[in-house]
XYZ file of C-alpha atoms in Angstrom:
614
model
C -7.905 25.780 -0.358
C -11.909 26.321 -1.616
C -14.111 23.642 -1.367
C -14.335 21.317 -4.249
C -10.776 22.647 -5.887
C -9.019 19.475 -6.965
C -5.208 19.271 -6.283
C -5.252 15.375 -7.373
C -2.253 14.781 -10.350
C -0.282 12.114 -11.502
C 1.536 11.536 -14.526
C -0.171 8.563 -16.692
C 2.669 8.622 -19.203
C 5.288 7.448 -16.151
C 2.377 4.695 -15.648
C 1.968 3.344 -18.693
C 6.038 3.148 -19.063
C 6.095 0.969 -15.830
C 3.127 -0.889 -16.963
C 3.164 -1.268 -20.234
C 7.400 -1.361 -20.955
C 8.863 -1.951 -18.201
C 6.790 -5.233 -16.625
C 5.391 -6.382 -20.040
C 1.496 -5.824 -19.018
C 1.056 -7.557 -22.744
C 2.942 -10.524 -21.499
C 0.139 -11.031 -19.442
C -3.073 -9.648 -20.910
C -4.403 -11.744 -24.117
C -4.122 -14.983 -22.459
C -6.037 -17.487 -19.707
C -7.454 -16.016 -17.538
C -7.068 -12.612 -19.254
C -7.788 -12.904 -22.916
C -10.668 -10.150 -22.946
C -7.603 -7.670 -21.810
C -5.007 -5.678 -23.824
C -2.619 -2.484 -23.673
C -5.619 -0.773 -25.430
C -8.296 -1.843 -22.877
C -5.559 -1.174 -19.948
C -5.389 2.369 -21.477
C -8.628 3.595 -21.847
C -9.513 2.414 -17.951
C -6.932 3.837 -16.585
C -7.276 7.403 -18.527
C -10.999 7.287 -17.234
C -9.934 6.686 -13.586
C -8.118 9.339 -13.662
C -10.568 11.884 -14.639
C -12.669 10.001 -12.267
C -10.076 10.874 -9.739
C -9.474 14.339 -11.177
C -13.142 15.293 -11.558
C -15.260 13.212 -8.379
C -12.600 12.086 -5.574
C -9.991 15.072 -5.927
C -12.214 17.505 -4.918
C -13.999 15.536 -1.933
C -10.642 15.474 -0.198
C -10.173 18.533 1.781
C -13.699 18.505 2.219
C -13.351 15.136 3.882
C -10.752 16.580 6.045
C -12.643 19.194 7.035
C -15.947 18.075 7.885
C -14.694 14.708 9.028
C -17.695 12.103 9.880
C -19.931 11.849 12.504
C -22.271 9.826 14.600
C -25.782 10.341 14.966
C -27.755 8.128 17.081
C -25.686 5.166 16.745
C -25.204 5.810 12.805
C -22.039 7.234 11.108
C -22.930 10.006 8.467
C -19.896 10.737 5.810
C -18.741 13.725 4.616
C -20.363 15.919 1.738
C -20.141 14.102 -1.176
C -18.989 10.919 -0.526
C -22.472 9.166 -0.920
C -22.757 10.426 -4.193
C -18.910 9.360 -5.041
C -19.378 5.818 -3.855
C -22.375 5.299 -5.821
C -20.781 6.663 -8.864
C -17.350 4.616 -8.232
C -19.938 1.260 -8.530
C -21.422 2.259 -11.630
C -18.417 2.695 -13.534
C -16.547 -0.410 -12.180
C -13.393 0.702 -10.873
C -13.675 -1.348 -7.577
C -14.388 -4.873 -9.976
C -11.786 -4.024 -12.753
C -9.762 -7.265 -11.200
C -12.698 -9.039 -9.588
C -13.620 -12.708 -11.141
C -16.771 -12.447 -13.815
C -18.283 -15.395 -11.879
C -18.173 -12.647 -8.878
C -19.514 -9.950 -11.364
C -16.384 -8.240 -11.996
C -14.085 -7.683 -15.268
C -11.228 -9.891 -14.640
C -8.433 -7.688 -15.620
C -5.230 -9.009 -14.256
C -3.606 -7.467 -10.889
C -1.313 -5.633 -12.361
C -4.107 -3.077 -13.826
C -5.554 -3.522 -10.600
C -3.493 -1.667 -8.427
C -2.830 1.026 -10.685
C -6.549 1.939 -10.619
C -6.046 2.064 -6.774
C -3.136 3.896 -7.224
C -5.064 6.427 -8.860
C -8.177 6.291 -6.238
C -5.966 6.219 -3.146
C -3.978 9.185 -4.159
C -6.651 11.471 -5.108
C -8.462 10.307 -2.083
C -7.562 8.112 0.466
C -10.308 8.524 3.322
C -12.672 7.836 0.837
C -11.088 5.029 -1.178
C -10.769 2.987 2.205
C -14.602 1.677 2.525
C -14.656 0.424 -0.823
C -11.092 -0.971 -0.082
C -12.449 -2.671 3.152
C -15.902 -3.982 1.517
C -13.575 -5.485 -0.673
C -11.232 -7.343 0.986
C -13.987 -8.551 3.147
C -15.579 -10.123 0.083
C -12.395 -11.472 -0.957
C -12.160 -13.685 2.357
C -15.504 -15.112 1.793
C -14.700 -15.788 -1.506
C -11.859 -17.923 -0.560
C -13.186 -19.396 2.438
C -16.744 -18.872 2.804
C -19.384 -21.897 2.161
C -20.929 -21.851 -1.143
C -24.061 -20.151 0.055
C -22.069 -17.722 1.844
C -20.329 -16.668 -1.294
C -23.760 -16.521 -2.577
C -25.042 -14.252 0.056
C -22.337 -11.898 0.512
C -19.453 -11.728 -2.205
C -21.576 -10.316 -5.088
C -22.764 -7.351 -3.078
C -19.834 -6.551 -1.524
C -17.680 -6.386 -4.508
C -21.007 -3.940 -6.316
C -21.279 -1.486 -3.278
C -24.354 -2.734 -2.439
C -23.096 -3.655 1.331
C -19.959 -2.371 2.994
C -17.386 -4.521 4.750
C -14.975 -4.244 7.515
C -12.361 -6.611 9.587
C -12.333 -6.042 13.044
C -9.478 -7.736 14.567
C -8.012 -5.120 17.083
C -9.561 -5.494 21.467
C -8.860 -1.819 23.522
C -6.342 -4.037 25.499
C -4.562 -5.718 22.366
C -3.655 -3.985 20.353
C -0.846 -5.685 17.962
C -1.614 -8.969 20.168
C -4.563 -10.160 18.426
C -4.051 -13.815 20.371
C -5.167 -11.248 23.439
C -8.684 -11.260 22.644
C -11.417 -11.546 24.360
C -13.983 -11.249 22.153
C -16.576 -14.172 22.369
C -18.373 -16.746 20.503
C -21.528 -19.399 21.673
C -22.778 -21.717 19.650
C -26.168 -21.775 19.008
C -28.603 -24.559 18.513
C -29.378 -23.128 14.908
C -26.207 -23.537 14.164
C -24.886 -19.606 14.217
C -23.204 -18.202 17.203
C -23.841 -15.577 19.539
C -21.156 -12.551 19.419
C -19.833 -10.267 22.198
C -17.256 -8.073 22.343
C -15.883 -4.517 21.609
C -13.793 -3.785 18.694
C -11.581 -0.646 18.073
C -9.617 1.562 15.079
C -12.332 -0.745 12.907
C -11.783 1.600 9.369
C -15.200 1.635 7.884
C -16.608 0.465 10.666
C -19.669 2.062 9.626
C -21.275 4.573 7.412
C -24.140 5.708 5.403
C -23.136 4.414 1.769
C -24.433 1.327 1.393
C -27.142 -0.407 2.844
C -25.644 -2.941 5.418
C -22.174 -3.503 6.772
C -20.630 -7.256 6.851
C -17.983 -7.031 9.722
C -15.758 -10.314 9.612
C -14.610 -10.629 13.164
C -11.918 -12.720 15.049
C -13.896 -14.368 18.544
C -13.018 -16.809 21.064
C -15.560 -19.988 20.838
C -16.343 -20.534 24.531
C -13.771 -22.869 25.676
C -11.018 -22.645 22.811
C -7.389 -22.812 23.503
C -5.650 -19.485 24.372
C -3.622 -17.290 22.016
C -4.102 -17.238 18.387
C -5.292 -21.084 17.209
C -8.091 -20.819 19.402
C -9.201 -17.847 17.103
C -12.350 -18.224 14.497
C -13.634 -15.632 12.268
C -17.229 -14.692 11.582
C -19.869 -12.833 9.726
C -21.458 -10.802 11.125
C -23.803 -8.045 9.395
C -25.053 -4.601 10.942
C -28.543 -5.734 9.806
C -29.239 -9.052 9.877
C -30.166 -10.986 5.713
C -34.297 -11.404 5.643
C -34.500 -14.601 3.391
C -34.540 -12.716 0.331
C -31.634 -11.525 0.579
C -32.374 -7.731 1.211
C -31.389 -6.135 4.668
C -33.453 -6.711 7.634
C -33.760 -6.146 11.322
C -30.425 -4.678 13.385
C -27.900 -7.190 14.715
C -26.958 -5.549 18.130
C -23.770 -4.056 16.325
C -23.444 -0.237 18.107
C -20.687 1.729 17.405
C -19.589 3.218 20.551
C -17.826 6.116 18.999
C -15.212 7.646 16.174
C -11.823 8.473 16.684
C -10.692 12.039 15.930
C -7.263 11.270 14.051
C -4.032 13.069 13.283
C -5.434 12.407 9.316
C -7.736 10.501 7.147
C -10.386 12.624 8.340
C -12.884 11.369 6.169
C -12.762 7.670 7.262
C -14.560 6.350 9.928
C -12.440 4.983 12.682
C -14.926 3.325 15.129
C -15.388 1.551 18.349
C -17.865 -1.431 17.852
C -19.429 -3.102 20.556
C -21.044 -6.517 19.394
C -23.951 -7.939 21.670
C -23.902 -5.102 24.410
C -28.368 -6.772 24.454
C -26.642 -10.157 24.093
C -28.734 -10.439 20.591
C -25.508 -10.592 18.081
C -25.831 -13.147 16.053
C -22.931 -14.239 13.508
C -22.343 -17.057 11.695
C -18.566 -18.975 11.027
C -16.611 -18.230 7.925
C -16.549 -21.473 5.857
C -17.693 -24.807 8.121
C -14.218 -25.290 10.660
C -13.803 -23.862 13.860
C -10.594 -22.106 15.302
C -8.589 -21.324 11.785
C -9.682 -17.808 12.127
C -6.563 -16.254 11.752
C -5.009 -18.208 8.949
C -8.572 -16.851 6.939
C -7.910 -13.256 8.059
C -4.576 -13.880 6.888
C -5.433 -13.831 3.595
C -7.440 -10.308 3.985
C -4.056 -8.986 5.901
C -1.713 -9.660 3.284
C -4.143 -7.944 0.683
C -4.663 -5.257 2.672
C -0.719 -4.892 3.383
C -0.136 -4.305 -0.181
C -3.129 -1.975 -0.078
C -1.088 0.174 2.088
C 1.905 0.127 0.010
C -0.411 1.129 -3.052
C -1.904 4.082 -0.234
C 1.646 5.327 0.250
C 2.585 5.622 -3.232
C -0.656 7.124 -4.115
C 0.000 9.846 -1.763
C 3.849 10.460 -1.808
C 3.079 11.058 -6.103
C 0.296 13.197 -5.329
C 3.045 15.417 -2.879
C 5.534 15.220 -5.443
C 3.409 16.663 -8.244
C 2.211 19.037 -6.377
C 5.245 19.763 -5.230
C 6.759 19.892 -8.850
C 3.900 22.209 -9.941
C 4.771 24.558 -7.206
C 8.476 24.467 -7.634
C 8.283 25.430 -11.591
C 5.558 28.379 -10.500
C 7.163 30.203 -7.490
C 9.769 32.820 -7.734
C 12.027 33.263 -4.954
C 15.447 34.640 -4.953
C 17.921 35.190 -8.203
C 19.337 32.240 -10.244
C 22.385 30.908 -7.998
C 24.712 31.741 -10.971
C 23.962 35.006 -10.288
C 23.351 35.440 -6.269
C 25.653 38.283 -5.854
C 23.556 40.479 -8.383
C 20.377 42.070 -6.481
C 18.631 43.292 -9.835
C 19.100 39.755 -11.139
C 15.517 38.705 -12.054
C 13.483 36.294 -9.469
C 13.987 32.537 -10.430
C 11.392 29.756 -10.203
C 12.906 27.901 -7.252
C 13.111 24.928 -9.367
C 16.370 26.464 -10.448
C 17.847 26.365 -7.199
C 20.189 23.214 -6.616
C 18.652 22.049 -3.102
C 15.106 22.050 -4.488
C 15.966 19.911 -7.035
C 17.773 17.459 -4.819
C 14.639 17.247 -3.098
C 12.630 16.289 -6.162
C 15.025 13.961 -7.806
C 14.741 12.119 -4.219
C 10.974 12.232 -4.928
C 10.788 10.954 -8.287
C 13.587 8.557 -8.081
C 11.734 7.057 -4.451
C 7.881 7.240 -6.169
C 9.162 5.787 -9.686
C 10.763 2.400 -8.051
C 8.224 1.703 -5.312
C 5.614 2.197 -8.184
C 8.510 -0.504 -9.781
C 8.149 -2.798 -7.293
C 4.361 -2.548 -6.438
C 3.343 -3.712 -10.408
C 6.015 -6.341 -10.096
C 4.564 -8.064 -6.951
C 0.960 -7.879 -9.012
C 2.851 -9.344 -11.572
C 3.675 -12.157 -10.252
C 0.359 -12.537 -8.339
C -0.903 -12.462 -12.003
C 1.646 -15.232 -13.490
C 1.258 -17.270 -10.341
C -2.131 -17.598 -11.393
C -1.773 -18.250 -15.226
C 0.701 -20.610 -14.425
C -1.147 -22.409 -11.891
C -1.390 -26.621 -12.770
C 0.052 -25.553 -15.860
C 3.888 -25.046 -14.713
C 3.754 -25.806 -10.343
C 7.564 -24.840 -10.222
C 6.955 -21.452 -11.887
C 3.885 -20.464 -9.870
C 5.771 -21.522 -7.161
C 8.329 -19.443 -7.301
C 6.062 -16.558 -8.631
C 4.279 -17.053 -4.758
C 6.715 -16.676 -3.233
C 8.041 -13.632 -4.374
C 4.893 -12.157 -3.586
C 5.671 -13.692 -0.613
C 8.669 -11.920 0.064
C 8.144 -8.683 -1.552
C 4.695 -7.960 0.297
C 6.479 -6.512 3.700
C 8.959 -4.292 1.848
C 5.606 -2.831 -0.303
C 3.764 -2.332 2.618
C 6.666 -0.861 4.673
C 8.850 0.754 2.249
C 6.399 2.325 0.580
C 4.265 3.616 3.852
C 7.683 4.831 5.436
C 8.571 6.602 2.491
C 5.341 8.350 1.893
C 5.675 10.018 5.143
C 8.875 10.862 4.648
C 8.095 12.295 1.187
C 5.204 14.156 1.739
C 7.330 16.039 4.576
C 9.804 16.712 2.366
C 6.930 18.031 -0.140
C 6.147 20.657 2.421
C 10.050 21.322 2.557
C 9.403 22.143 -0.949
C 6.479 24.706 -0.406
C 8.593 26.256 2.483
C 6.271 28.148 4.627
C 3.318 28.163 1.998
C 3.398 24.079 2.226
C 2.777 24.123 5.945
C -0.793 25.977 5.890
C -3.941 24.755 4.150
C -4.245 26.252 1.513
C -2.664 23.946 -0.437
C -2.633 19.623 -0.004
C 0.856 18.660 1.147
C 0.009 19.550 4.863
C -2.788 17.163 4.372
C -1.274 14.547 2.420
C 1.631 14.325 5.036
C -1.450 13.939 7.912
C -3.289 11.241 6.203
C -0.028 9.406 5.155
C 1.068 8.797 8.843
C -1.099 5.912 9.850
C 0.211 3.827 7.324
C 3.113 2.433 8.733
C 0.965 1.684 12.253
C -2.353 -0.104 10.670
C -2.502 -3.610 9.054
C 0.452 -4.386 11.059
C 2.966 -1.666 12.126
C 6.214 -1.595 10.110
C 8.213 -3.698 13.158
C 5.641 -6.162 12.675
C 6.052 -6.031 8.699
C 10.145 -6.905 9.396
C 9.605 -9.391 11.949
C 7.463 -10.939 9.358
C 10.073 -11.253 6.600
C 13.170 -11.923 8.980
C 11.060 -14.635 11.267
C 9.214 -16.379 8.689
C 9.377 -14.843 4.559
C 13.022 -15.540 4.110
C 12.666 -19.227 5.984
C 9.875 -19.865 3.798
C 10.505 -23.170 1.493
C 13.870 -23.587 3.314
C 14.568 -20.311 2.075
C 14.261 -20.753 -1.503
C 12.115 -17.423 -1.845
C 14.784 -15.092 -0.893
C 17.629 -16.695 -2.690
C 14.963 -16.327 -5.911
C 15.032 -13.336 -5.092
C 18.984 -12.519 -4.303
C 19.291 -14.825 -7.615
C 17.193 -12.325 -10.115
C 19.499 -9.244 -9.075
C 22.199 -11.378 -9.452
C 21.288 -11.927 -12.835
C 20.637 -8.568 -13.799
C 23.841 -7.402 -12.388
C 25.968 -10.012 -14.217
C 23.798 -9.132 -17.287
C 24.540 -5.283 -17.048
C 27.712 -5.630 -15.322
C 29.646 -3.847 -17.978
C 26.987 -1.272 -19.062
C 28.439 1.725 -21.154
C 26.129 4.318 -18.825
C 24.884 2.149 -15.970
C 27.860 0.227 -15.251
C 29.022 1.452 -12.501
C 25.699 2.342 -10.629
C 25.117 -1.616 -11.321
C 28.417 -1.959 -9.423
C 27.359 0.065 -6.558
C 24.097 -2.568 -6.763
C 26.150 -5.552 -6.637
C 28.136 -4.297 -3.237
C 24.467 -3.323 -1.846
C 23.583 -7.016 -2.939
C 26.394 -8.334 -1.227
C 25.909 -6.352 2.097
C 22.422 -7.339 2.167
C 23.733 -11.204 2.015
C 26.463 -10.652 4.538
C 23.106 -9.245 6.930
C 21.105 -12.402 6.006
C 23.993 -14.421 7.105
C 24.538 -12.859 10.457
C 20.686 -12.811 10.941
C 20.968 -16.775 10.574
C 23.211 -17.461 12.970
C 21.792 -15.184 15.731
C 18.629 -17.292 15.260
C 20.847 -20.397 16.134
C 22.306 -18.355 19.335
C 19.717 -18.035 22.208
C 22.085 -15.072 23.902
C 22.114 -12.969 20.776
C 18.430 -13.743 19.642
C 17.845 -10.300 20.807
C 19.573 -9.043 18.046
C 17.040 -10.120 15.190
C 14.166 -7.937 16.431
C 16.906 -5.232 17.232
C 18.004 -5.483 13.453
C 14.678 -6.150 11.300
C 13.775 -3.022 10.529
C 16.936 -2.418 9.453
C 17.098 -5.078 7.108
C 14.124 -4.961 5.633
C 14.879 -1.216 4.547
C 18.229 -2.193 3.152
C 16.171 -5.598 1.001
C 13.946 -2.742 0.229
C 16.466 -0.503 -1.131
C 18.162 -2.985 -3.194
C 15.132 -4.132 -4.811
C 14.247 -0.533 -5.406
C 17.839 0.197 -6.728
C 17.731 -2.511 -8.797
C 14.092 -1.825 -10.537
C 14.915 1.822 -11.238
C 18.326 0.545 -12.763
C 15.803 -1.815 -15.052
C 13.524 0.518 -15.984
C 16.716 2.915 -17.115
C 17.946 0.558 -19.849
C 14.389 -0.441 -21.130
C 14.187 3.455 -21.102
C 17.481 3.894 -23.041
C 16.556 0.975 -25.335
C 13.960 2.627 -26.581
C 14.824 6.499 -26.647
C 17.812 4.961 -29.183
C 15.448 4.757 -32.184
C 13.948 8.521 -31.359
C 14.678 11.700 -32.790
C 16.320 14.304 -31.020
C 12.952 16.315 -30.584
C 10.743 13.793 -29.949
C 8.274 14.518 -27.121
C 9.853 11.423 -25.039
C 13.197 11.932 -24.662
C 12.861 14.043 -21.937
C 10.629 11.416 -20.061
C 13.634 9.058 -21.097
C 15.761 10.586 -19.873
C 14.358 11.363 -16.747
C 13.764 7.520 -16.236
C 17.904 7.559 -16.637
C 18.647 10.331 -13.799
C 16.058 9.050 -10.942
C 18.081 5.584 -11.567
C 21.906 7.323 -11.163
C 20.661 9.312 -8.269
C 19.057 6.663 -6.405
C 22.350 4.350 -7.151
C 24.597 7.094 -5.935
C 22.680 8.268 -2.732
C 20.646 5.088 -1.360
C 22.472 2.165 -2.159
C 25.894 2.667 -0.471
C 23.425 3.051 2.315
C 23.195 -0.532 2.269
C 26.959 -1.296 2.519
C 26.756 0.923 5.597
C 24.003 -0.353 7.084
C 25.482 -4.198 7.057
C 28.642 -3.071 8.795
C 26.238 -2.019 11.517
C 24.799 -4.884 11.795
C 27.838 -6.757 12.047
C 28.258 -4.532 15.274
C 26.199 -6.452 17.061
C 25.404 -3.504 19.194
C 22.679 -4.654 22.067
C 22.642 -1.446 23.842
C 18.786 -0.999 23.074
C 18.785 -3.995 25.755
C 21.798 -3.525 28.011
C 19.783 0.410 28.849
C 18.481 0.250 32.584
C 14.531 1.408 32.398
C 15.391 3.963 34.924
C 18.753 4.622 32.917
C 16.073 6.499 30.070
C 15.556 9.374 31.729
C 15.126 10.977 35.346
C 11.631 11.846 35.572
């Protein structure tokens, strides 16, 4: 693959459907806080991202990959191009689409939001991760920063003018951020003086903007053990003269960069804070020791960033892949495989390769579903908000709820995807020259950072379905409940909506059993031995169900077209990703609850020497 080809495609028109007529994006646009924003507005921002992507971002990714960064005394330099490409991504906006005016951003509602990221992450990932940092960062501050904090850091964090990072993770940690050992004194001043090292820190520093705010979690000398004697901090690379501007280093070195399986282009570094014992940092907001319930609200972002990564990569693979598979000619038509002067067929004619992208359109079309419907309800949480309390509420917490199946789902999927997009490419996908190998690299970390995927079930079988004495889920289990008594009796999607109702049911039957082990001391065991389990089977019925949704607003509205209008293909391609994925992953669910019913413990009742010899 030459430098600077771009490989980067998506298909806007499947976008706008799920945007636009599927979740309502009207609905939402046109009124408080959104009334600048409509469909037409939505449109024309999106269709410029992408030739953003397309035209600036595409082509920086294998270069990125390539040339990877590096350190030069004690400075990270980016790849080729990516200086230029951050400064361009500020001027045109796409980081603020969704930021607050009072911020200096657009205020476009969520669900716009993470389409543009969609876009960006897929076309680039390494790349889109510093702004993506920088602005979760800000978002933190935002929420819990002193006035004059906001003041000092938010606007030029969200406008690229500083970069921003969250460094939670110790070398001896890990997952077990209550392990660190990073410290904090006060000062007399009133700031505190940082030490510590920090590792896998994304971002942690590079040469496109002109400072770096890390927020980082430190013990304040003598706090309480574990997590609640946590507190966050600012703390810049180069510490703010009074004007605002940049000044003097802080004593933040990066010790080094991690050479990765993938994302290449992003700077995974080891920061050591106060190695000369001249760090200086100042609290997040005014109280002491609530560091983790403020990083908290950078972690869930930044989970659903992930899920938006994952889908942004597994479409890339599958267009791609698509492109490939109607191009390359391989073997005769199976109707005629006996005949060897039968002319060579585009291998998109062969049955198993289009298995493989029916599985790839049907997966990418309902997590895409299911990501715009959790920034829907972000959105409507927030319209709604002292308006209607009982609808917001319930709008939380279905964010709630759905936020580790995006971020899991989605990241274990695009793995699994853009393998399967190489399947597609048979030995040409495996080399270089072309992005799948790449795309399948990159999209590994993705179930391991911002909590691994184990972490991500634990979450939403230990605490999301608990959550308001469990009123979240049973929204939840309530709204496909509806739609299947609704649709029930469907003249085409009857009896995939059947096959969701039995998936719904197994998925109770799970819930059930995962309640009473948590009552059971002797078969607690069994929760963290089932979670990841469960959360893929919650997944797959909320994907089922979404893709089943989108089908009959689909078949609404190819009804009133002619038979050679240009969307009754895309129609009815919205129709065949829904049968396929109701015929092939949701009796998966069925199966998967009668395995949980097993109560099998042998993960546990396994000697340590009984796992191998050696």
């Amino acid at each position: 693959m030459s430098a600077g080809i771009n490989t980067y495609k998506t298909d806007l028109r499947e976008i706008f459907f799920t945007l636009f007529e599927q979740f309502g994006f009207g609905q939402v646009a046109g009124q408080v806080p959104y009334e600048a924003w409509g469909s037409d507005e939505a449109r024309a921002v999106l269709t410029e991202t992408y030739r953003f992507a397309r035209e600036v971002l595409g082509p920086l990714n294998s270069v990125g990959d390539r040339e990877g960064c590096r350190v030069e005394k004690g400075s990270v330099f980016t790849p080729t191009g990516f200086k230029d490409a951050w400064k361009k991504l500020y001027e045109q906006g796409f980081k603020t689409v969704a930021v607050s005016p009072d911020h200096g951003g657009q205020g476009a509602p969520m669900m716009l939001q993470v389409t543009v990221e969609e876009i960006l992450s897929g076309a680039n990932t390494a790349f889109n991760m510093y702004p993506g940092l920088a602005f979760g960062a800000a978002e933190v501050i935002a929420e819990c920063g002193t006035p004059e904090q906001q003041k000092q850091f938010v606007e030029r964090m969200l406008n690229g003018t500083w970069g921003g990072t969250m460094c939670l993770t110790e070398p001896h940690a890990g997952s077990d951020v209550g392990a660190a050992k990073s410290t904090a004194r006060r000062n007399p001043d009133g700031t505190y003086s940082i030490r510590g090292t920090k590792i896998f820190i994304s971002g942690g520093d590079h040469d496109m903007a002109d400072n770096i705010i890390h927020l980082v979690l430190a013990r304040i000398d003598g706090a309480s053990p574990g997590t609640k004697g946590l507190s966050l901090f600012i703390v810049p690379k180069r510490r703010i003269n009074a004007d605002g501007s940049a000044g003097a280093a802080n004593d933040v070195a990066v010790g080094s960069i991690e050479h990765k399986m993938g994302i290449n282009g992003s700077a995974t570094c080891v920061i050591n804070f106060g190695e000369s014992d001249n760090c200086v940092g100042e609290l997040v907001g005014t109280v002491e020791h609530v560091g983790m319930s403020q990083m908290f609200k950078m972690m869930n972002g930044a989970r659903i960033a992930v899920g938006i990564q994952g889908l942004g990569l597994a479409s890339a693979a599958y267009y791609n892949a698509l492109d490939y598979a109607k191009d390359r000619k391989q073997g005769s038509h199976f109707t005629k495989w006996k005949d060897p002067t039968a002319p060579r067929a585009a291998i998109i004619e062969h049955p198993d390769v289009r298995r493989m992208l029916l599985e790839m359109k049907a997966h990418i079309e309902g997590i895409r579903s299911l990501i715009i419907k959790l920034a829907m309800h972000l959105d409507k949480a927030r319209q709604l908000a002292g308006k209607d309390d009982d609808a917001a509420s319930y709008h939380r917490g279905q964010v709630e709820v759905l936020t580790p199946l995006v971020k899991a789902y989605s990241s274990d999927q695009a793995f699994r995807l853009c393998a399967q997009a190489i399947q597609v490419y048979g030995g040409a996908g495996y080399i270089q020259d072309y992005p799948v190998e790449q795309y399948t690299r990159d999209s590994k970390i993705f179930s391991i950072y911002e909590g691994t995927n184990h972490i991500q079930a634990m979450d939403l079988v230990g605490r999301k379905m608990g959550q308001a004495g469990g009123a979240h889920f049973q929204q939840f289990m309530g709204d496909v409940g509806t739609f299947v008594e609704t649709h029930r009796e469907h003249a085409i999607f009857g009896d995939a909506v059947k096959t969701l109702a039995a998936a719904q049911e197994g998925l109770m039957s799970s819930a059930m059993a995962l309640f009473g082990w948590s009552q059971d001391g002797a078969k607690f065991p069994l929760i963290p031995l089932s979670a990841n389990r469960f959360l893929q089977m919650m997944s797959e019925v909320a994907v089922g169900w979404l893709l089943l949704d989108a089908a009959i607003v689909a078949e609404k509205a190819a009804a009133s077209l002619s038979a050679d209008h240009p969307d009754k293909a895309f129609y009815d391609g919205k129709k065949y990703s829904a049968l396929w994925y109701a015929r092939n992953v949701l009796p998966n669910v069925e199966h998967a609850a009668r395995l949980i019913a097993l109560e099998d413990t042998s993960p546990m009742d396994i000697t340590d020497a009984a796992f191998a010899s050696v």
